[in-house]
Short mmCIF file of C-alpha atoms in Angstrom, two decimals:
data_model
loop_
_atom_site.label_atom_id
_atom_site.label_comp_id
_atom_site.label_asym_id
_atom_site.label_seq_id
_atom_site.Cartn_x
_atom_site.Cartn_y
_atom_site.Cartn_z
CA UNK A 777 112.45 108.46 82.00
CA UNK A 778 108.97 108.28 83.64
CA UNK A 779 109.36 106.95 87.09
CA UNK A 780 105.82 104.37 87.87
CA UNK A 781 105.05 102.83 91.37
CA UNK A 782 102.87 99.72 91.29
CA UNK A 783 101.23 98.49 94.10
CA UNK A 784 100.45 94.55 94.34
CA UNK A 785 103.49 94.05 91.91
CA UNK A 786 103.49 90.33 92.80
CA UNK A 787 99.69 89.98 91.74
CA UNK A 788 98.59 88.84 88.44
CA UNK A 789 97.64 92.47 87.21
CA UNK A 790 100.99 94.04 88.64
CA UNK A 791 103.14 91.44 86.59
CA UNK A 792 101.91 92.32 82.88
CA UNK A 793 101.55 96.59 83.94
CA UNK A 794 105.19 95.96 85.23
CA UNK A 795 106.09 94.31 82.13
CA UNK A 796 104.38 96.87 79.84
CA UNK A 797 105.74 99.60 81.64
CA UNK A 798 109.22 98.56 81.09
CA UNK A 799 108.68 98.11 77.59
CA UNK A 800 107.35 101.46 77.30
CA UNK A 801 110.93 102.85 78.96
CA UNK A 802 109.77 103.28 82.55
CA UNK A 803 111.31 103.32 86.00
CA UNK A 804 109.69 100.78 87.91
CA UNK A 805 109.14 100.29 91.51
CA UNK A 806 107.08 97.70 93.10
CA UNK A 807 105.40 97.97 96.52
CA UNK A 808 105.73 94.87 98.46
CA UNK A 809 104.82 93.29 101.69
CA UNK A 810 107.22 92.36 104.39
CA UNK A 811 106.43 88.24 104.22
CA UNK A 812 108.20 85.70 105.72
CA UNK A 813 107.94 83.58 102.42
CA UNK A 814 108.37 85.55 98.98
CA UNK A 815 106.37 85.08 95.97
CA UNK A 816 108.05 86.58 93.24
CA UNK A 817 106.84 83.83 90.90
CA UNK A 818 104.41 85.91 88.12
CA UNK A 819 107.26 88.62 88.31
CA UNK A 820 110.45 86.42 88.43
CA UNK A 821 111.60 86.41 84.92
CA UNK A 822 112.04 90.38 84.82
CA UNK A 823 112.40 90.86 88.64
CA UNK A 824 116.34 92.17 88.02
CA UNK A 825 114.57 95.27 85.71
CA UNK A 826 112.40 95.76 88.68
CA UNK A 827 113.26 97.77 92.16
CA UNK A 828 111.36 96.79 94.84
CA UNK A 829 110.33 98.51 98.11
CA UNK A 830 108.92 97.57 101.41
CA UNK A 831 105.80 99.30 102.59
CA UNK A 832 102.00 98.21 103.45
CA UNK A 833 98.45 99.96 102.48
CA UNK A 834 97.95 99.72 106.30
CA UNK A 835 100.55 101.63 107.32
CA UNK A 836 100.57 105.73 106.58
CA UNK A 837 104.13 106.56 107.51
CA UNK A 838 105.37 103.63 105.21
CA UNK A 839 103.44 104.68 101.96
CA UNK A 840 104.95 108.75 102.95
CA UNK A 841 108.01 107.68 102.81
CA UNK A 842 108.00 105.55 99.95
CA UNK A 843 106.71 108.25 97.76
CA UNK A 844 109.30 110.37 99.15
CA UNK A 845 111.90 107.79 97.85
CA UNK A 846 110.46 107.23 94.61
CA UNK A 847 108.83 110.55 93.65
CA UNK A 848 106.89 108.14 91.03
CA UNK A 849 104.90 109.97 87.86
CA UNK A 850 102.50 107.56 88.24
CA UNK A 851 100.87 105.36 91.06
CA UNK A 852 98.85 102.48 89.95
CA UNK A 853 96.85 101.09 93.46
CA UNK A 854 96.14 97.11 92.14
CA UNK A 855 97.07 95.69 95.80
CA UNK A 856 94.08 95.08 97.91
CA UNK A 857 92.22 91.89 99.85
CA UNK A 858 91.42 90.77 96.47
CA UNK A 859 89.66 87.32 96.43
CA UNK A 860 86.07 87.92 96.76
CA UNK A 861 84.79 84.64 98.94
CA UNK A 862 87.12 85.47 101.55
CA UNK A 863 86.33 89.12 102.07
CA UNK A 864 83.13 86.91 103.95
CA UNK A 865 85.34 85.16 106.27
CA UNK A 866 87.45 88.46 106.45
CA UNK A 867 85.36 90.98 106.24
CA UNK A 868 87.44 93.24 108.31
CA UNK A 869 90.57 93.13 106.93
CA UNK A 870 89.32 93.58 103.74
CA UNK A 871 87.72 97.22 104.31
CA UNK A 872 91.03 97.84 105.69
CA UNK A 873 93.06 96.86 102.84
CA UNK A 874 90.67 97.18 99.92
CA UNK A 875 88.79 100.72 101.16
CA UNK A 876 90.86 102.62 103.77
CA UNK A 877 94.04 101.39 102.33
CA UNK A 878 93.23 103.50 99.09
CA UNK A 879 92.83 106.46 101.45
CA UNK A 880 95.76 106.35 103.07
CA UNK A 881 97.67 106.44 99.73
CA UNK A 882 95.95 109.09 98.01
CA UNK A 883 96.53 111.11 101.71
CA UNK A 884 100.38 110.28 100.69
CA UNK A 885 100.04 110.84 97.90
CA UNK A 886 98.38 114.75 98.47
CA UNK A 887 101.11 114.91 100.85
CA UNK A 888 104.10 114.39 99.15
CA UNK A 889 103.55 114.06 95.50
CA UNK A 890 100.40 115.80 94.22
CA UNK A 891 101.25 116.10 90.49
CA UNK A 892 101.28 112.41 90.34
CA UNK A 893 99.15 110.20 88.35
CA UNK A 894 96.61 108.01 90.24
CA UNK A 895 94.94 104.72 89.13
CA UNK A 896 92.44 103.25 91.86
CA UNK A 897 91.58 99.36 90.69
CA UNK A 898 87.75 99.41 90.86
CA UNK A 899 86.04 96.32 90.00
CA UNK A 900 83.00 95.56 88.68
CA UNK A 901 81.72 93.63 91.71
CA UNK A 902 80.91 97.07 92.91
CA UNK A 903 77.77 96.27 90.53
CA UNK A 904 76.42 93.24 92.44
CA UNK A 905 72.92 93.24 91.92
CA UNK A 906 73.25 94.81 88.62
CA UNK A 907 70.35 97.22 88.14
CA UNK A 908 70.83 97.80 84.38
CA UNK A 909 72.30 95.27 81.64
CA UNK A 910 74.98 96.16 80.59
CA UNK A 911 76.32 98.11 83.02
CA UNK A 912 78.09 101.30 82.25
CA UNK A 913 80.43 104.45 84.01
CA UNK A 914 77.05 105.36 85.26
CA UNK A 915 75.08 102.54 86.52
CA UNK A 916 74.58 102.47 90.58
CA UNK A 917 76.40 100.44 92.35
CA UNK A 918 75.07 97.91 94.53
CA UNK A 919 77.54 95.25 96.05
CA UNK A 920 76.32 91.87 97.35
CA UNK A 921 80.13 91.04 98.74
CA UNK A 922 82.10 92.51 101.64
CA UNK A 923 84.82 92.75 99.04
CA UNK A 924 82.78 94.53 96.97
CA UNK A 925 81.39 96.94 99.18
CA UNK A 926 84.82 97.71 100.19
CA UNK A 927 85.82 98.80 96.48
CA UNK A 928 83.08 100.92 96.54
CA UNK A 929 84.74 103.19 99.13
CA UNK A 930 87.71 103.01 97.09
CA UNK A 931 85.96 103.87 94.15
CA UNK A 932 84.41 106.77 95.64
CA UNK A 933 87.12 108.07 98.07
CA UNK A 934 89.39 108.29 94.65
CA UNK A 935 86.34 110.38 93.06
CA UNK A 936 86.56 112.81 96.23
CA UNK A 937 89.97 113.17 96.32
CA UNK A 938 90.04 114.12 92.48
CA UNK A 939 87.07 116.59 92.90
CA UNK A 940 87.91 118.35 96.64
CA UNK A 941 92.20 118.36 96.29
CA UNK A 942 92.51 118.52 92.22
CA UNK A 943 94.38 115.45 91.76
CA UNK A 944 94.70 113.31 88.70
CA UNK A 945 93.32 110.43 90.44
CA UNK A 946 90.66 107.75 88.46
CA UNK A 947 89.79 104.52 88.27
CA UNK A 948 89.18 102.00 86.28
CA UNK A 949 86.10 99.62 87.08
CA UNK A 950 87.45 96.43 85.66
CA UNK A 951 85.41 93.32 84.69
CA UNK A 952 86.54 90.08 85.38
CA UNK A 953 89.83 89.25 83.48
CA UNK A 954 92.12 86.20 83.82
CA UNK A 955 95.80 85.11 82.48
CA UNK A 956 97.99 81.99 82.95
CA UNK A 957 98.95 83.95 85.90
CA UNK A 958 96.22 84.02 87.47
CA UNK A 959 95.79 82.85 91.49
CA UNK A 960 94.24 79.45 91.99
CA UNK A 961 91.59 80.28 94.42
CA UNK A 962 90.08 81.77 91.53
CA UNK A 963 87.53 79.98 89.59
CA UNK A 964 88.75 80.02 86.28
CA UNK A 965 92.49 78.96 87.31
CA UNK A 966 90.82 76.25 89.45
CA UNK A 967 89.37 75.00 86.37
CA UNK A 968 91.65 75.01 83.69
CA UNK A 969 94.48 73.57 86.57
CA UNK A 970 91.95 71.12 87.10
CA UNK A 971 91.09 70.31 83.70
CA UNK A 972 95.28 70.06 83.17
CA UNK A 973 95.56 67.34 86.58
CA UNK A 974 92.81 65.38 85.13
CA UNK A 975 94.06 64.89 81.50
CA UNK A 976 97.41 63.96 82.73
CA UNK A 977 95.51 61.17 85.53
CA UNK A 978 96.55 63.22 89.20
CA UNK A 979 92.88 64.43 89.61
CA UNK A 980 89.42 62.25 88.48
CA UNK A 981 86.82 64.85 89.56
CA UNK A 982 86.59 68.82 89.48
CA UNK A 983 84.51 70.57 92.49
CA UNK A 984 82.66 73.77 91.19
CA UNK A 985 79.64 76.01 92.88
CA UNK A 986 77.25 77.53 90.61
CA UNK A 987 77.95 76.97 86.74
CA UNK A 988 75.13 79.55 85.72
CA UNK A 989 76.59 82.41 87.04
CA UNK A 990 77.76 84.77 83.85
CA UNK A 991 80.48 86.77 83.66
CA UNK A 992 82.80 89.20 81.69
CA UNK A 993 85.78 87.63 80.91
CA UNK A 994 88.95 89.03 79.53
CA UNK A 995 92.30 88.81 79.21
CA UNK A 996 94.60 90.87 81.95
CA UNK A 997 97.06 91.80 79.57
CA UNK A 998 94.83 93.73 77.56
CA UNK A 999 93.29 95.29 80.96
CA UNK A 1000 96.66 96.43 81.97
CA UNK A 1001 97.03 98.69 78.39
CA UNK A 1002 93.44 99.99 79.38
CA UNK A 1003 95.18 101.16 83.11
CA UNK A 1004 97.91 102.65 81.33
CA UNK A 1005 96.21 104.47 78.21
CA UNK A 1006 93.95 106.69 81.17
CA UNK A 1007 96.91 107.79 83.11
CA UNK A 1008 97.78 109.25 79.45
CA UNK A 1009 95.00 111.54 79.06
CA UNK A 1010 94.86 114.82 79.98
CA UNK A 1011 92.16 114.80 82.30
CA UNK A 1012 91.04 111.90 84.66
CA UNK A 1013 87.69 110.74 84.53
CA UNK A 1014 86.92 106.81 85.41
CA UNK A 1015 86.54 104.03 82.66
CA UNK A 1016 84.72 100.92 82.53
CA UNK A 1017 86.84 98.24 80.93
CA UNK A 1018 85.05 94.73 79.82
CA UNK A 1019 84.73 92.74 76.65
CA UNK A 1020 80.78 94.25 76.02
CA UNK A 1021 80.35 89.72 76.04
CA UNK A 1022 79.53 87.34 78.77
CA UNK A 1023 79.77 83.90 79.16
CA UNK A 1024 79.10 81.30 82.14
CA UNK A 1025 81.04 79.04 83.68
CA UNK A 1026 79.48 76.29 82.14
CA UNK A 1027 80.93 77.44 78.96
CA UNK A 1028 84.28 78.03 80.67
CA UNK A 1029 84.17 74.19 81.08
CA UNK A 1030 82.81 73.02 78.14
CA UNK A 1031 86.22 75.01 76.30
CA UNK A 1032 88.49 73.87 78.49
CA UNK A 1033 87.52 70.26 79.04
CA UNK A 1034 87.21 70.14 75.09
CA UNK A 1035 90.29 71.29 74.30
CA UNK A 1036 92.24 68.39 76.03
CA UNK A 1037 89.76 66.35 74.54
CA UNK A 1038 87.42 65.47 77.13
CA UNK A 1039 83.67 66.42 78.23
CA UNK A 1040 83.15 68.09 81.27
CA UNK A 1041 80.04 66.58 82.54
CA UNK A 1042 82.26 63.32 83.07
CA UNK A 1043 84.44 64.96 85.60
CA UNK A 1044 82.22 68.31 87.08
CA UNK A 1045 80.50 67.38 90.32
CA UNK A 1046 78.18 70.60 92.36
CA UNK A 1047 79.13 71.12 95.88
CA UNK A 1048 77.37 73.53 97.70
CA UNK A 1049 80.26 74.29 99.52
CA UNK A 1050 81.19 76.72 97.09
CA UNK A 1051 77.75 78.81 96.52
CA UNK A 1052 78.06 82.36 97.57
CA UNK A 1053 76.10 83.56 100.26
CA UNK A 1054 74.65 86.48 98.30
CA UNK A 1055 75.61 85.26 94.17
CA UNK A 1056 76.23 87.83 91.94
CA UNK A 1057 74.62 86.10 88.77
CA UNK A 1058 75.31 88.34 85.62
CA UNK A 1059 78.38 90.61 85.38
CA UNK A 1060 78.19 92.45 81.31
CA UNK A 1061 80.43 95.66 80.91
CA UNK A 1062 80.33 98.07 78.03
CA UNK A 1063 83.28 99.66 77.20
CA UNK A 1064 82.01 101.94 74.61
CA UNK A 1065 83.43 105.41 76.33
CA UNK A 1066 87.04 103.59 76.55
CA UNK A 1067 86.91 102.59 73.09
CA UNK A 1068 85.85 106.16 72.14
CA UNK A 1069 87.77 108.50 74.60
CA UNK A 1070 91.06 105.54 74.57
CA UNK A 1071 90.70 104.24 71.56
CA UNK A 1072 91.25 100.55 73.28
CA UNK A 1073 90.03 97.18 71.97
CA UNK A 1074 90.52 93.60 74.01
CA UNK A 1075 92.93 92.02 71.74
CA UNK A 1076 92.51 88.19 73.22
CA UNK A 1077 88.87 86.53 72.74
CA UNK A 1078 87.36 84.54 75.31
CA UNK A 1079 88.23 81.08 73.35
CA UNK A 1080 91.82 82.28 73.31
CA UNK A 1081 91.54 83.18 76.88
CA UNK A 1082 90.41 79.70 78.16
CA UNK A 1083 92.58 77.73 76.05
CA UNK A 1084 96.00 79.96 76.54
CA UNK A 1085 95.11 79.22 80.57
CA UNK A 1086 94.77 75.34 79.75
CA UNK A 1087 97.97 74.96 77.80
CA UNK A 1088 100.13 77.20 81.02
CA UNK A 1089 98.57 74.23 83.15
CA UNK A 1090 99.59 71.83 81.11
CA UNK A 1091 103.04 73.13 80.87
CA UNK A 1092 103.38 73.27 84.53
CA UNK A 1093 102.31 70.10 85.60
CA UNK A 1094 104.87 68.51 83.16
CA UNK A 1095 107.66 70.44 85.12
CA UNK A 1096 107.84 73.38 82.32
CA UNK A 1097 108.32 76.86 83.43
CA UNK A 1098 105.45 79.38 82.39
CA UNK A 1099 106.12 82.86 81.62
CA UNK A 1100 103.26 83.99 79.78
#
């Protein structure tokens, strides 16, 4: 039995890797933060398959000896400061969690465990101010966000580590993908809650920031088989992983909003409270070397997507409990 640690089990991305894994026969172990309140709620409905273990990125003797513990196969990094507007009001704590907390667990990692498997979470806001459309394994990076700046160092302390110790260590520069599980800070959660408070009558408007900004949407589930399927290969080289189609928030809105029955521009009011300071305004991945080299394909289309996240919202605020 293949023994996996997951960090940020409790996230969105942890919850369907963690489910996936244990489908697939693995031990799983989930890294969690002493908290004072627990949310086990994306992970909740499989949490007795699951063990979990106290440690924190932040903290080097904590991540030594969990790996001692576990001994894991595999080591899938997904927790990190991961919401990108607040890496501006915390800029800080998010280079410590989201750059030099990758460093410390590769360093564990080398340490005590150096025949593991290692999956860094890049992101595609490393690409900011995209400097080629689409954007590929190869395209510079250039961040415009504290948060993404941050992954960069994670992206590129991983590459180090592979090339200067000979570890199986990658990553896998993910484009923006979304689930019923998703946060609600997030944009496209805030919507399609939104969209689910207003049919019912306990919202009348929705509050957005720029609806021109275009992104790469897909669904996390499918991301999470993409994270697994390069920890199978035999060597470790870093993936992009996107839908190769992008779509704006507008359009977000116009699917959601539609499919309760209702048009958006009757309810969507611009506050500038929520413009970026530096806007990242077109995110497009191609995921032509994972397709080849993986052999993956995004199984859930962007319709799907939206409207899967609007009927979770309306389950939950009629008092339904939401698994998927």
């Amino acid at each position: 039995m293949k023994k996996a640690l997951i960090t940020g089990i409790t996230g969105q991305d942890g919850s369907y890797l963690a489910e996936l894994l244990l489908s697939k026969g693995y031990e799983v172990t989930g890294m969690v933060r002493r908290a004072s309140t627990e949310t086990f709620e994306r992970i909740a409905h499989f949490k007795d398959r699951l063990t979990l273990r106290q440690a924190d990125l932040l903290d080097q003797f904590s991540l030594v000896k969990l790996l001692e513990d576990v001994r894991p196969d595999e080591i899938y990094n997904l927790a990190a400061m991961s919401f990108v507007p607040t890496s501006w009001s915390q800029p800080i704590l998010t280079g410590e969690f989201t750059a030099l907390g990758v460093t410390k667990l590769l360093e564990a990692m080398r340490m005590v465990c150096p025949k593991a498997k290692f999956y860094q979470a890049s992101s595609s806001e490393m690409f900011g101010k995209v400097l080629e459309t689409p954007q590929s394994e190869t395209t510079p990076f250039y961040p415009r966000s504290p948060y993404g700046v941050a992954k960069v160092y994670g992206h590129f302390i991983t590459v180090n580590y592979r090339e200067s110790y000979n570890l199986f260590a990658l990553s896998g520069i993910l484009f923006n993908h979304e689930s019923p599980r998703r946060g609600k800070e997030f944009v496209t959660r805030k919507i399609t809650d939104g969209v689910a408070r207003i049919k019912l009558g306990k919202q009348k408007e929705l509050r957005m920031g720029n609806l021109d900004a275009k992104r790469d949407w897909g669904f996390s589930g499918d991301y999470v088989r993409a994270m697994w399927m390069m920890l199978q290969q035999e060597t470790a080289e870093d993936y992009v992983v996107a839908t190769g189609e992008t779509h704006s928030v507008r359009e977000f809105l116009q699917i959601a909003f539609s499919h309760v029955g209702l048009n958006y521009e009757d309810y969507v009011v611009i506050d500038p409270e929520f413009i970026r300071p530096a806007e990242v305004d077109l995110l497009l991945g191609t995921p032509a070397k994972a397709r080849r080299n993986l052999g993956w394909e995004p199984e859930v289309s962007f319709e799907q997507l939206v409207t899967m996240m609007v009927d979770a919202d309306m389950a939950r605020q009629q008092g339904k409990t939401v698994t998927a």
